[in-house]
Short mmCIF file of C-alpha atoms in Angstrom, two decimals:
data_model
loop_
_atom_site.label_atom_id
_atom_site.label_comp_id
_atom_site.label_asym_id
_atom_site.label_seq_id
_atom_site.Cartn_x
_atom_site.Cartn_y
_atom_site.Cartn_z
CA MET C 161 28.66 7.31 -60.41
CA ALA C 162 28.16 5.13 -63.49
CA GLN C 163 25.93 2.86 -61.46
CA ALA C 164 23.88 5.86 -60.35
CA ARG C 165 23.39 6.92 -63.96
CA ILE C 166 22.27 3.44 -64.95
CA SER C 167 19.80 3.39 -62.10
CA ALA C 168 18.47 6.78 -63.11
CA LYS C 169 17.99 5.62 -66.67
CA ALA C 170 16.29 2.48 -65.51
CA GLY C 171 13.85 4.61 -63.57
CA GLU C 172 12.98 6.85 -66.47
CA GLY C 173 9.47 6.35 -67.69
CA GLN C 174 8.35 4.53 -64.48
CA PRO C 175 5.60 6.00 -62.34
CA ALA C 176 6.77 7.85 -59.23
CA GLY C 177 4.75 5.51 -57.02
CA GLN C 178 6.71 2.47 -58.21
CA LEU C 179 10.02 4.20 -57.50
CA ARG C 180 8.89 5.19 -54.03
CA GLY C 181 7.72 1.63 -53.36
CA ARG C 182 11.08 0.21 -54.39
CA PHE C 183 12.88 2.72 -52.15
CA PHE C 184 10.65 1.92 -49.18
CA ARG C 185 11.12 -1.83 -49.70
CA SER C 186 14.92 -1.43 -49.77
CA THR C 187 14.86 0.66 -46.60
CA SER C 188 12.58 -1.86 -44.90
CA MET C 189 14.89 -4.76 -45.82
CA ALA C 190 17.89 -2.92 -44.38
CA ASP C 191 16.03 -2.19 -41.14
CA CYS C 192 14.88 -5.80 -40.90
CA SER C 193 18.40 -7.10 -41.46
CA SER C 194 19.76 -4.72 -38.82
CA ARG C 195 17.16 -5.85 -36.27
CA LEU C 196 17.89 -9.51 -36.94
CA LEU C 197 21.62 -8.91 -36.55
CA GLN C 198 21.07 -7.11 -33.24
CA ASN C 199 18.91 -10.00 -32.01
CA LEU C 200 21.60 -12.51 -32.95
CA ASP C 201 24.26 -10.43 -31.20
CA GLN C 202 22.17 -10.44 -28.03
CA LEU C 203 21.54 -14.16 -28.32
CA GLU C 204 25.25 -14.81 -28.74
CA LEU C 205 25.91 -13.06 -25.43
CA ARG C 206 23.26 -15.21 -23.75
CA VAL C 207 24.68 -18.39 -25.31
CA GLU C 208 28.16 -17.57 -23.97
CA ALA C 209 26.67 -16.77 -20.56
CA LEU C 210 24.90 -20.16 -20.63
CA ARG C 211 28.16 -21.96 -21.45
CA ASP C 212 29.99 -20.07 -18.69
CA ALA C 213 27.27 -20.97 -16.17
CA ALA C 214 27.34 -24.63 -17.22
CA SER C 215 31.14 -24.69 -16.96
CA ALA C 216 30.91 -23.21 -13.48
CA MET C 217 28.44 -25.96 -12.55
CA GLU C 218 30.84 -28.58 -13.90
CA GLN C 219 33.61 -27.20 -11.71
CA GLU C 220 31.32 -27.02 -8.68
CA LYS C 221 30.35 -30.66 -9.18
CA GLU C 222 34.02 -31.68 -9.37
CA THR C 223 34.79 -29.67 -6.23
CA LEU C 224 31.90 -31.19 -4.26
CA LEU C 225 32.85 -34.73 -5.23
CA GLU C 226 36.46 -34.10 -4.20
CA MET C 227 35.43 -32.60 -0.86
CA ILE C 228 33.08 -35.49 -0.07
CA HIS C 229 35.78 -37.99 -1.01
CA ASN C 230 38.29 -36.22 1.23
CA ILE C 231 35.88 -36.36 4.17
CA GLN C 232 35.28 -40.07 3.60
CA ASN C 233 39.03 -40.70 3.72
CA SER C 234 40.02 -38.11 6.31
CA GLN C 235 42.08 -39.03 9.35
CA ASP C 236 39.36 -37.55 11.56
CA MET C 237 37.23 -40.57 10.69
CA ARG C 238 39.73 -42.71 12.61
CA HIS C 239 39.29 -40.68 15.78
CA ILE C 240 35.54 -41.13 16.27
CA SER C 241 33.42 -44.03 17.45
CA GLU C 242 32.39 -46.77 15.05
CA GLY C 243 28.73 -45.76 15.29
CA GLU C 244 29.48 -42.13 14.50
CA ARG C 245 31.78 -43.14 11.64
CA GLU C 246 29.10 -45.37 10.14
CA GLU C 247 26.51 -42.58 10.33
CA LEU C 248 28.87 -40.04 8.74
CA CYS C 249 29.85 -42.45 5.97
CA LEU C 250 26.19 -43.05 5.15
CA THR C 251 25.59 -39.28 4.96
CA ALA C 252 28.66 -38.79 2.78
CA SER C 253 27.57 -41.62 0.47
CA ARG C 254 24.11 -40.09 0.19
CA LEU C 255 25.59 -36.71 -0.73
CA MET C 256 27.93 -38.35 -3.23
CA GLY C 257 25.00 -40.12 -4.87
CA ARG C 258 22.92 -36.96 -5.07
CA THR C 259 25.83 -35.03 -6.55
CA LEU C 260 26.33 -37.68 -9.22
CA THR C 261 22.70 -37.32 -10.29
CA VAL C 262 23.53 -33.85 -11.62
CA GLU C 263 24.53 -34.19 -15.25
CA VAL C 264 26.26 -31.16 -16.78
CA SER C 265 28.07 -31.30 -20.10
CA VAL C 266 29.71 -28.49 -22.04
CA GLU C 267 31.19 -29.68 -25.32
CA THR C 268 34.31 -27.95 -26.56
CA ILE C 269 34.53 -27.21 -30.26
CA ARG C 270 37.94 -28.28 -31.54
CA ASN C 271 39.69 -28.43 -34.86
CA PRO C 272 41.74 -31.57 -35.68
CA GLN C 273 44.99 -30.03 -34.44
CA GLN C 274 43.42 -29.05 -31.10
CA GLN C 275 41.96 -32.53 -30.72
CA GLU C 276 45.38 -34.11 -31.29
CA SER C 277 47.00 -31.70 -28.81
CA LEU C 278 44.42 -32.59 -26.16
CA LEU C 279 45.01 -36.32 -26.62
CA HIS C 280 48.77 -35.77 -26.43
CA ALA C 281 48.52 -33.69 -23.24
CA THR C 282 46.19 -36.27 -21.66
CA ARG C 283 48.62 -39.09 -22.47
CA MET C 284 51.51 -37.17 -20.89
CA ILE C 285 49.57 -36.66 -17.66
CA ASP C 286 48.35 -40.26 -17.60
CA GLU C 287 51.93 -41.53 -17.92
CA VAL C 288 52.88 -39.69 -14.74
CA VAL C 289 49.74 -40.76 -12.88
CA ASN C 290 50.37 -44.42 -13.72
CA LYS C 291 53.75 -44.19 -11.95
CA LEU C 292 52.44 -42.54 -8.79
CA LEU C 293 52.47 -45.74 -6.73
CA ASP C 294 55.98 -46.65 -7.90
CA ASP C 295 57.61 -43.32 -7.05
CA LEU C 296 55.40 -40.75 -5.35
CA GLU C 297 58.08 -38.10 -4.93
CA ASP C 298 59.29 -38.21 -8.53
CA SER C 299 55.73 -38.24 -9.85
CA LYS C 300 54.87 -35.22 -7.72
CA SER C 301 57.90 -33.38 -9.07
CA ARG C 302 56.91 -34.16 -12.66
CA LEU C 303 53.31 -33.09 -12.08
CA MET C 304 54.55 -29.80 -10.66
CA SER C 305 56.64 -29.22 -13.78
CA LEU C 306 53.57 -29.95 -15.92
CA TYR C 307 51.49 -27.58 -13.81
CA GLY C 308 54.17 -24.90 -14.11
CA ALA C 309 53.74 -25.10 -17.88
CA CYS C 310 50.03 -24.26 -17.54
CA THR C 311 50.13 -21.27 -15.22
CA SER C 312 50.82 -17.64 -16.04
CA GLU C 313 52.40 -17.13 -12.62
CA VAL C 314 56.12 -17.45 -12.08
CA PRO C 315 56.67 -21.16 -11.31
CA SER C 316 58.58 -22.20 -8.22
CA GLY C 317 60.36 -24.99 -10.08
CA PRO C 318 61.26 -26.24 -13.54
CA ILE C 319 58.78 -26.16 -16.44
CA ASP C 320 58.17 -28.99 -18.88
CA GLN C 321 58.75 -27.10 -22.12
CA LYS C 322 57.48 -29.95 -24.28
CA PHE C 323 54.23 -30.15 -22.35
CA GLN C 324 53.85 -26.38 -22.53
CA SER C 325 54.06 -26.43 -26.33
CA VAL C 326 51.45 -29.19 -26.43
CA VAL C 327 49.04 -27.33 -24.12
CA ILE C 328 49.36 -24.15 -26.15
CA GLY C 329 47.99 -26.11 -29.10
CA CYS C 330 44.83 -27.04 -27.15
CA ALA C 331 41.56 -25.12 -27.18
CA ILE C 332 41.29 -22.48 -24.42
CA GLU C 333 38.60 -24.44 -22.54
CA ASP C 334 40.77 -27.57 -22.65
CA GLN C 335 43.74 -25.63 -21.32
CA LYS C 336 41.68 -24.63 -18.28
CA LYS C 337 40.52 -28.23 -17.71
CA ILE C 338 44.08 -29.55 -17.97
CA LYS C 339 45.22 -27.02 -15.36
CA ARG C 340 42.33 -27.95 -13.04
CA ARG C 341 43.13 -31.65 -13.37
CA LEU C 342 46.77 -31.06 -12.42
CA GLU C 343 45.70 -28.92 -9.44
CA THR C 344 43.43 -31.73 -8.25
CA LEU C 345 46.16 -34.34 -8.62
CA LEU C 346 48.66 -32.24 -6.68
CA ARG C 347 46.10 -31.65 -3.89
CA ASN C 348 45.40 -35.36 -3.66
CA ILE C 349 49.14 -36.12 -3.42
CA GLU C 350 49.53 -33.53 -0.67
CA ASN C 351 46.63 -35.05 1.26
CA SER C 352 48.14 -38.51 0.81
CA GLU C 353 51.48 -37.30 2.16
CA LYS C 354 49.74 -35.84 5.20
CA SER C 355 47.96 -39.14 5.80
CA ILE C 356 51.25 -41.04 5.62
CA MET C 357 52.86 -38.59 8.06
CA LEU C 358 49.95 -38.99 10.47
CA LEU C 359 50.26 -42.77 10.39
CA GLU C 360 54.02 -42.70 11.00
CA HIS C 361 54.22 -39.81 13.51
CA PRO C 362 50.70 -39.04 14.70
CA LYS C 363 51.39 -36.61 17.59
CA SER C 364 54.19 -34.54 16.08
CA THR C 365 52.51 -34.38 12.68
CA VAL C 366 49.19 -33.16 14.10
CA GLN C 367 51.03 -30.39 15.94
CA GLN C 368 52.95 -29.45 12.77
CA LEU C 369 49.81 -29.33 10.65
CA CYS C 370 48.06 -27.17 13.24
CA ASN C 371 50.99 -24.75 13.21
CA ASN C 372 50.89 -24.60 9.40
CA GLU C 373 47.18 -23.82 9.49
CA ARG C 374 47.77 -20.94 11.90
CA ASP C 375 50.56 -19.57 9.69
#
């Protein structure tokens, strides 16, 4: 109220046209600010959509590379002629090369604490990976406990509580990448175990795997 009185006094003695001009300018500035804010809100949605699309492309690239690698190292390659195997390997290598030409990068914004948490989580996973060749079964069990700490589903086994607290401190995008990395590692271990079984017991293992696929 006091401010209104001061404004009224300030306007006393001024021509009506000047007062109207000031009012119109103030209204115009408010409208302009509102339009700019709406534009920025719309652009923010588009920026997030762009990041989501780029992240999806990153995941698709990872998936394609993994699938090509699995074909190159599949047991089916052992059951075809040398000429056919050579032709398929050349095709797979060509696809691998073309996939690698696609460069997609989505940078995650992190504060210092999130950066430290990411480094810590990466070190914990690397420690397990470095012991894979020494003890495959124990490493698989540890990776499963790490994965259980990243999923919202009820885990089938124990959870690494320490790793869980570290992952919680990571940025959301990093949490998703950590989970995807663990999923990939566990799939690769499973494929390796199948390959070992095929080498040791080819006939019975093929029949077992076929039954599992039907189930």
